[in-house]
PDB file of C-alpha atoms in Angstrom:
ATOM      1  CA  MET A   1       5.563  22.319  -2.386  1.00 75.00           C
ATOM      2  CA  LYS A   2       3.583  19.455  -3.024  1.00 89.00           C
ATOM      3  CA  LYS A   3       2.457  17.166  -0.031  1.00 92.00           C
ATOM      4  CA  LEU A   4       0.713  14.277   0.762  1.00 94.00           C
ATOM      5  CA  ILE A   5      -0.873  13.055   3.933  1.00 95.00           C
ATOM      6  CA  LEU A   6      -1.361   9.087   4.669  1.00 96.00           C
ATOM      7  CA  ALA A   7      -4.635   8.664   6.393  1.00 94.00           C
ATOM      8  CA  THR A   8      -3.354   5.898   8.277  1.00 89.00           C
ATOM      9  CA  GLY A   9      -2.221   5.465  12.016  1.00 84.00           C
ATOM     10  CA  ASN A  10      -0.739   2.078  11.167  1.00 85.00           C
ATOM     11  CA  PRO A  11       3.276   2.303  11.052  1.00 87.00           C
ATOM     12  CA  GLY A  12       3.723  -0.445   8.769  1.00 83.00           C
ATOM     13  CA  LYS A  13       1.166   0.598   6.220  1.00 86.00           C
ATOM     14  CA  VAL A  14       3.018   4.257   6.593  1.00 89.00           C
ATOM     15  CA  ARG A  15       6.394   2.527   6.160  1.00 88.00           C
ATOM     16  CA  GLU A  16       5.244   0.685   2.835  1.00 85.00           C
ATOM     17  CA  MET A  17       3.396   3.532   1.332  1.00 89.00           C
ATOM     18  CA  LYS A  18       6.277   6.080   1.765  1.00 91.00           C
ATOM     19  CA  GLN A  19       8.747   3.505   0.054  1.00 87.00           C
ATOM     20  CA  ILE A  20       6.408   2.746  -2.926  1.00 86.00           C
ATOM     21  CA  LEU A  21       5.412   6.479  -3.370  1.00 89.00           C
ATOM     22  CA  ALA A  22       8.856   7.866  -2.906  1.00 87.00           C
ATOM     23  CA  GLY A  23       9.357  10.885  -5.414  1.00 90.00           C
ATOM     24  CA  LEU A  24       5.977  11.788  -6.346  1.00 89.00           C
ATOM     25  CA  TYR A  25       5.463  14.379  -4.019  1.00 91.00           C
ATOM     26  CA  ASP A  26       8.039  16.723  -2.269  1.00 91.00           C
ATOM     27  CA  GLU A  27       7.076  15.501   1.268  1.00 92.00           C
ATOM     28  CA  VAL A  28       4.956  12.469   1.943  1.00 92.00           C
ATOM     29  CA  ILE A  29       3.908  12.242   5.780  1.00 94.00           C
ATOM     30  CA  SER A  30       1.375  10.303   8.219  1.00 93.00           C
ATOM     31  CA  MET A  31      -1.537  11.950  10.111  1.00 93.00           C
ATOM     32  CA  LYS A  32       0.442  11.809  13.049  1.00 92.00           C
ATOM     33  CA  GLU A  33       3.492  13.638  11.729  1.00 93.00           C
ATOM     34  CA  ALA A  34       0.971  16.252  10.233  1.00 93.00           C
ATOM     35  CA  GLY A  35      -0.309  16.834  13.406  1.00 93.00           C
ATOM     36  CA  ILE A  36      -3.821  15.531  12.727  1.00 93.00           C
ATOM     37  CA  ALA A  37      -5.703  13.573  15.341  1.00 88.00           C
ATOM     38  CA  VAL A  38      -9.006  12.549  13.894  1.00 87.00           C
ATOM     39  CA  ASP A  39     -10.457   9.264  14.377  1.00 87.00           C
ATOM     40  CA  VAL A  40     -12.624   8.375  11.311  1.00 89.00           C
ATOM     41  CA  VAL A  41     -15.152   5.454  12.398  1.00 88.00           C
ATOM     42  CA  GLU A  42     -14.678   2.947   9.606  1.00 88.00           C
ATOM     43  CA  ASP A  43     -18.204   1.523   9.076  1.00 91.00           C
ATOM     44  CA  ALA A  44     -18.764   1.110   5.687  1.00 93.00           C
ATOM     45  CA  ASP A  45     -19.710  -2.523   4.117  1.00 93.00           C
ATOM     46  CA  SER A  46     -16.806  -2.379   1.848  1.00 96.00           C
ATOM     47  CA  PHE A  47     -12.806  -1.599   1.612  1.00 97.00           C
ATOM     48  CA  LEU A  48     -13.572   0.982  -0.901  1.00 97.00           C
ATOM     49  CA  GLY A  49     -16.095   2.536   1.255  1.00 97.00           C
ATOM     50  CA  ASN A  50     -14.017   2.692   4.336  1.00 96.00           C
ATOM     51  CA  ALA A  51     -11.026   4.467   2.428  1.00 96.00           C
ATOM     52  CA  ALA A  52     -13.065   7.112   0.879  1.00 97.00           C
ATOM     53  CA  LYS A  53     -14.687   7.863   4.155  1.00 96.00           C
ATOM     54  CA  LYS A  54     -11.230   8.388   5.702  1.00 95.00           C
ATOM     55  CA  ALA A  55      -9.553  10.251   2.956  1.00 97.00           C
ATOM     56  CA  LEU A  56     -12.587  12.501   2.339  1.00 97.00           C
ATOM     57  CA  ALA A  57     -12.741  13.345   6.156  1.00 95.00           C
ATOM     58  CA  ILE A  58      -8.845  14.250   6.188  1.00 95.00           C
ATOM     59  CA  SER A  59      -8.743  15.840   3.036  1.00 96.00           C
ATOM     60  CA  GLN A  60     -11.448  18.689   4.243  1.00 94.00           C
ATOM     61  CA  LEU A  61      -9.197  19.582   6.976  1.00 93.00           C
ATOM     62  CA  VAL A  62      -5.728  20.085   4.981  1.00 94.00           C
ATOM     63  CA  GLU A  63      -4.651  21.981   1.617  1.00 93.00           C
ATOM     64  CA  CYS A  64      -3.089  18.877   0.190  1.00 95.00           C
ATOM     65  CA  ASP A  65      -3.581  15.584  -1.206  1.00 96.00           C
ATOM     66  CA  VAL A  66      -4.568  12.609   1.066  1.00 97.00           C
ATOM     67  CA  VAL A  67      -4.540   9.219   0.444  1.00 97.00           C
ATOM     68  CA  ALA A  68      -6.042   6.273   2.414  1.00 96.00           C
ATOM     69  CA  ASP A  69      -6.497   2.770   2.131  1.00 94.00           C
ATOM     70  CA  ASP A  70      -8.566  -0.075   3.673  1.00 94.00           C
ATOM     71  CA  SER A  71      -7.394  -3.538   3.127  1.00 94.00           C
ATOM     72  CA  GLY A  72      -7.680  -6.836   4.939  1.00 96.00           C
ATOM     73  CA  LEU A  73      -7.686 -10.681   4.560  1.00 98.00           C
ATOM     74  CA  CYS A  74     -10.847 -12.581   2.986  1.00 98.00           C
ATOM     75  CA  VAL A  75     -10.502 -16.176   3.409  1.00 98.00           C
ATOM     76  CA  ASP A  76     -12.476 -18.365   1.248  1.00 97.00           C
ATOM     77  CA  GLY A  77     -13.545 -20.947   3.524  1.00 97.00           C
ATOM     78  CA  LEU A  78     -15.016 -18.340   6.086  1.00 98.00           C
ATOM     79  CA  GLY A  79     -17.065 -16.616   3.583  1.00 97.00           C
ATOM     80  CA  GLY A  80     -14.501 -13.682   3.118  1.00 97.00           C
ATOM     81  CA  ARG A  81     -14.099 -13.208   6.928  1.00 96.00           C
ATOM     82  CA  PRO A  82     -12.387 -11.389   8.428  1.00 98.00           C
ATOM     83  CA  GLY A  83     -12.834  -8.827   5.480  1.00 97.00           C
ATOM     84  CA  VAL A  84     -13.791  -5.360   6.319  1.00 96.00           C
ATOM     85  CA  TYR A  85     -13.271  -6.448  10.126  1.00 95.00           C
ATOM     86  CA  SER A  86      -9.625  -7.540   9.531  1.00 95.00           C
ATOM     87  CA  ALA A  87      -7.831  -5.148  11.989  1.00 90.00           C
ATOM     88  CA  ARG A  88     -10.456  -5.927  14.684  1.00 91.00           C
ATOM     89  CA  TYR A  89     -11.416  -9.269  14.075  1.00 96.00           C
ATOM     90  CA  SER A  90     -10.740 -10.235  18.113  1.00 95.00           C
ATOM     91  CA  ALA A  91     -12.072  -8.931  20.901  1.00 95.00           C
ATOM     92  CA  GLU A  92      -8.654  -7.105  21.763  1.00 96.00           C
ATOM     93  CA  GLY A  93      -7.881  -6.193  18.315  1.00 92.00           C
ATOM     94  CA  THR A  94      -4.097  -6.982  18.403  1.00 93.00           C
ATOM     95  CA  ASP A  95      -1.922  -8.577  15.735  1.00 94.00           C
ATOM     96  CA  GLU A  96      -1.573 -11.817  18.089  1.00 95.00           C
ATOM     97  CA  ALA A  97      -5.189 -11.770  19.089  1.00 97.00           C
ATOM     98  CA  ASN A  98      -6.455 -11.620  15.390  1.00 97.00           C
ATOM     99  CA  ASN A  99      -3.848 -14.183  14.174  1.00 97.00           C
ATOM    100  CA  ALA A 100      -5.005 -16.586  17.014  1.00 97.00           C
ATOM    101  CA  LYS A 101      -8.388 -16.254  16.309  1.00 97.00           C
ATOM    102  CA  LEU A 102      -7.510 -16.705  12.282  1.00 98.00           C
ATOM    103  CA  VAL A 103      -5.634 -19.947  12.898  1.00 97.00           C
ATOM    104  CA  GLN A 104      -8.397 -21.443  15.387  1.00 97.00           C
ATOM    105  CA  GLU A 105     -11.119 -20.734  12.739  1.00 97.00           C
ATOM    106  CA  VAL A 106      -8.828 -21.867   9.645  1.00 97.00           C
ATOM    107  CA  SER A 107      -7.950 -25.034  11.479  1.00 97.00           C
ATOM    108  CA  GLN A 108     -11.575 -26.434  11.146  1.00 96.00           C
ATOM    109  CA  LEU A 109     -11.103 -26.155   7.284  1.00 96.00           C
ATOM    110  CA  GLY A 110     -10.043 -28.610   5.109  1.00 94.00           C
ATOM    111  CA  GLU A 111      -6.733 -27.549   3.034  1.00 91.00           C
ATOM    112  CA  GLU A 112      -8.705 -26.989  -0.134  1.00 94.00           C
ATOM    113  CA  GLN A 113     -10.919 -24.148   1.828  1.00 97.00           C
ATOM    114  CA  ARG A 114      -7.889 -22.570   2.938  1.00 98.00           C
ATOM    115  CA  GLY A 115      -7.202 -20.141   0.005  1.00 98.00           C
ATOM    116  CA  ALA A 116      -7.382 -16.489   0.633  1.00 98.00           C
ATOM    117  CA  HIS A 117      -6.544 -13.119  -0.869  1.00 98.00           C
ATOM    118  CA  TYR A 118      -5.858  -9.705   0.844  1.00 97.00           C
ATOM    119  CA  GLU A 119      -7.721  -6.930  -0.705  1.00 97.00           C
ATOM    120  CA  CYS A 120      -6.664  -3.426  -0.914  1.00 96.00           C
ATOM    121  CA  ALA A 121      -8.662   0.023  -1.772  1.00 97.00           C
ATOM    122  CA  ILE A 122      -6.887   3.026  -2.280  1.00 97.00           C
ATOM    123  CA  VAL A 123      -8.655   6.614  -2.351  1.00 98.00           C
ATOM    124  CA  LEU A 124      -7.146   9.595  -3.110  1.00 97.00           C
ATOM    125  CA  ALA A 125      -9.074  12.797  -2.161  1.00 97.00           C
ATOM    126  CA  ARG A 126      -8.144  16.460  -2.472  1.00 94.00           C
ATOM    127  CA  LYS A 127     -10.442  19.372  -1.342  1.00 90.00           C
ATOM    128  CA  GLY A 128     -12.983  17.130  -0.139  1.00 91.00           C
ATOM    129  CA  GLU A 129     -13.430  15.174  -3.420  1.00 95.00           C
ATOM    130  CA  VAL A 130     -12.355  11.831  -4.607  1.00 97.00           C
ATOM    131  CA  ALA A 131      -9.685  12.404  -7.183  1.00 96.00           C
ATOM    132  CA  PHE A 132      -8.846   8.706  -7.722  1.00 97.00           C
ATOM    133  CA  SER A 133      -9.862   5.077  -6.440  1.00 98.00           C
ATOM    134  CA  CYS A 134      -8.830   1.612  -7.278  1.00 98.00           C
ATOM    135  CA  GLU A 135      -8.938  -1.814  -5.648  1.00 97.00           C
ATOM    136  CA  CYS A 136      -6.498  -4.845  -6.163  1.00 98.00           C
ATOM    137  CA  ARG A 137      -5.839  -7.913  -4.355  1.00 97.00           C
ATOM    138  CA  CYS A 138      -2.975 -10.610  -3.916  1.00 97.00           C
ATOM    139  CA  ASP A 139      -3.824 -14.268  -3.909  1.00 97.00           C
ATOM    140  CA  GLY A 140      -2.465 -17.091  -1.499  1.00 97.00           C
ATOM    141  CA  GLN A 141      -3.614 -19.178   1.250  1.00 97.00           C
ATOM    142  CA  ILE A 142      -3.636 -19.506   5.045  1.00 98.00           C
ATOM    143  CA  ILE A 143      -1.245 -21.680   6.919  1.00 97.00           C
ATOM    144  CA  LEU A 144      -1.340 -22.683  10.484  1.00 97.00           C
ATOM    145  CA  GLN A 145       1.909 -22.089  11.312  1.00 97.00           C
ATOM    146  CA  ALA A 146       3.528 -18.273  11.592  1.00 97.00           C
ATOM    147  CA  ARG A 147       6.448 -18.248   9.301  1.00 97.00           C
ATOM    148  CA  GLY A 148       9.077 -14.990   9.284  1.00 96.00           C
ATOM    149  CA  SER A 149       9.312 -11.790  11.064  1.00 92.00           C
ATOM    150  CA  GLU A 150       8.736  -9.250   7.710  1.00 88.00           C
ATOM    151  CA  GLY A 151       5.698  -7.698   7.510  1.00 83.00           C
ATOM    152  CA  PHE A 152       2.805  -7.097   9.826  1.00 88.00           C
ATOM    153  CA  GLY A 153      -0.739  -8.389  10.618  1.00 93.00           C
ATOM    154  CA  TYR A 154      -1.638 -11.761   9.211  1.00 96.00           C
ATOM    155  CA  ASP A 155       1.677 -11.480   6.832  1.00 96.00           C
ATOM    156  CA  PRO A 156       3.365 -14.571   8.991  1.00 97.00           C
ATOM    157  CA  TYR A 157       0.134 -16.782   8.215  1.00 98.00           C
ATOM    158  CA  PHE A 158      -0.388 -15.613   4.304  1.00 97.00           C
ATOM    159  CA  LEU A 159       1.501 -18.110   1.829  1.00 97.00           C
ATOM    160  CA  LEU A 160       2.250 -17.376  -1.702  1.00 97.00           C
ATOM    161  CA  PRO A 161       2.499 -20.592  -3.303  1.00 95.00           C
ATOM    162  CA  GLU A 162       4.399 -19.489  -6.528  1.00 94.00           C
ATOM    163  CA  TYR A 163       7.494 -18.288  -3.985  1.00 95.00           C
ATOM    164  CA  GLY A 164       6.914 -20.943  -1.354  1.00 96.00           C
ATOM    165  CA  LYS A 165       7.183 -18.156   1.200  1.00 97.00           C
ATOM    166  CA  THR A 166       4.747 -15.955   3.566  1.00 97.00           C
ATOM    167  CA  PHE A 167       4.649 -12.338   3.458  1.00 96.00           C
ATOM    168  CA  GLY A 168       6.379 -12.700   6.712  1.00 96.00           C
ATOM    169  CA  GLU A 169       9.417 -14.363   4.984  1.00 97.00           C
ATOM    170  CA  ILE A 170       9.449 -12.325   1.702  1.00 95.00           C
ATOM    171  CA  GLU A 171      11.843  -9.092   1.923  1.00 91.00           C
ATOM    172  CA  PRO A 172       9.974  -5.754   1.942  1.00 87.00           C
ATOM    173  CA  ALA A 173      11.428  -4.868  -1.515  1.00 87.00           C
ATOM    174  CA  ILE A 174       9.626  -8.024  -3.369  1.00 90.00           C
ATOM    175  CA  LYS A 175       6.570  -7.509  -1.050  1.00 90.00           C
ATOM    176  CA  ASN A 176       6.550  -3.893  -2.386  1.00 86.00           C
ATOM    177  CA  GLN A 177       6.022  -5.288  -6.055  1.00 91.00           C
ATOM    178  CA  ILE A 178       3.606  -7.815  -5.703  1.00 94.00           C
ATOM    179  CA  SER A 179       1.278  -7.196  -2.921  1.00 94.00           C
ATOM    180  CA  HIS A 180      -2.186  -5.728  -2.734  1.00 95.00           C
ATOM    181  CA  ARG A 181      -1.318  -2.441  -1.678  1.00 92.00           C
ATOM    182  CA  ALA A 182       1.633  -2.434  -3.788  1.00 92.00           C
ATOM    183  CA  LYS A 183      -0.637  -3.222  -6.913  1.00 95.00           C
ATOM    184  CA  ALA A 184      -2.991  -0.364  -5.757  1.00 96.00           C
ATOM    185  CA  LEU A 185      -0.145   2.279  -5.070  1.00 93.00           C
ATOM    186  CA  ALA A 186       1.251   1.596  -8.338  1.00 93.00           C
ATOM    187  CA  GLU A 187      -1.991   2.413 -10.220  1.00 95.00           C
ATOM    188  CA  LEU A 188      -2.039   5.608  -7.729  1.00 94.00           C
ATOM    189  CA  ARG A 189       1.531   6.266  -8.887  1.00 91.00           C
ATOM    190  CA  GLN A 190       0.410   5.943 -12.421  1.00 93.00           C
ATOM    191  CA  PHE A 191      -2.333   8.524 -12.079  1.00 94.00           C
ATOM    192  CA  ALA A 192      -0.207  10.993  -9.990  1.00 88.00           C
ATOM    193  CA  GLU A 193       2.614  10.688 -12.801  1.00 88.00           C
ATOM    194  CA  GLN A 194       0.134  11.378 -15.483  1.00 88.00           C
ATOM    195  CA  GLU A 195      -1.153  14.611 -13.893  1.00 81.00           C
ATOM    196  CA  ARG A 196       2.358  16.138 -13.657  1.00 73.00           C
TER     197      ARG A 196
END
């Protein structure tokens, strides 16, 4: 039986990853569902570095494949911030506090500086080795009023100009085709299918 463990504690990411990777493995489960309570310190200076750190740490504890992602929001006018600090941008580290800090900082910028992209690094590890890795992005811009209740994190403030909607307004089925994480997981899926 082929099993995949998702090295994340974020329920939004778990939901998205399970939907996109459905059918690739006999079982796709979160660390929590696998009974793994390891806290990996994400102190690398890149998304890829953090994803590799998580995937490798967990893969040394289990006999199956482990996938980890690290992703975040990079705003042009903020010099790429929050970047690798996206999850802990504010002192509180909650979605509400992170979004409040983002809006406060972006409101100081002109419209042309509010371009942004979500970036996602994915690493698949097995037996303590990296088997696959990739990085993908999704471009948009930051708005100052939250729109929509879908998604998580910065999604209600991340506008996709070609859709005229935020990630908070777009149906999950569409987000799971066009987002940074969807693109990276599609590359992972392709790799796993070629291995079969």
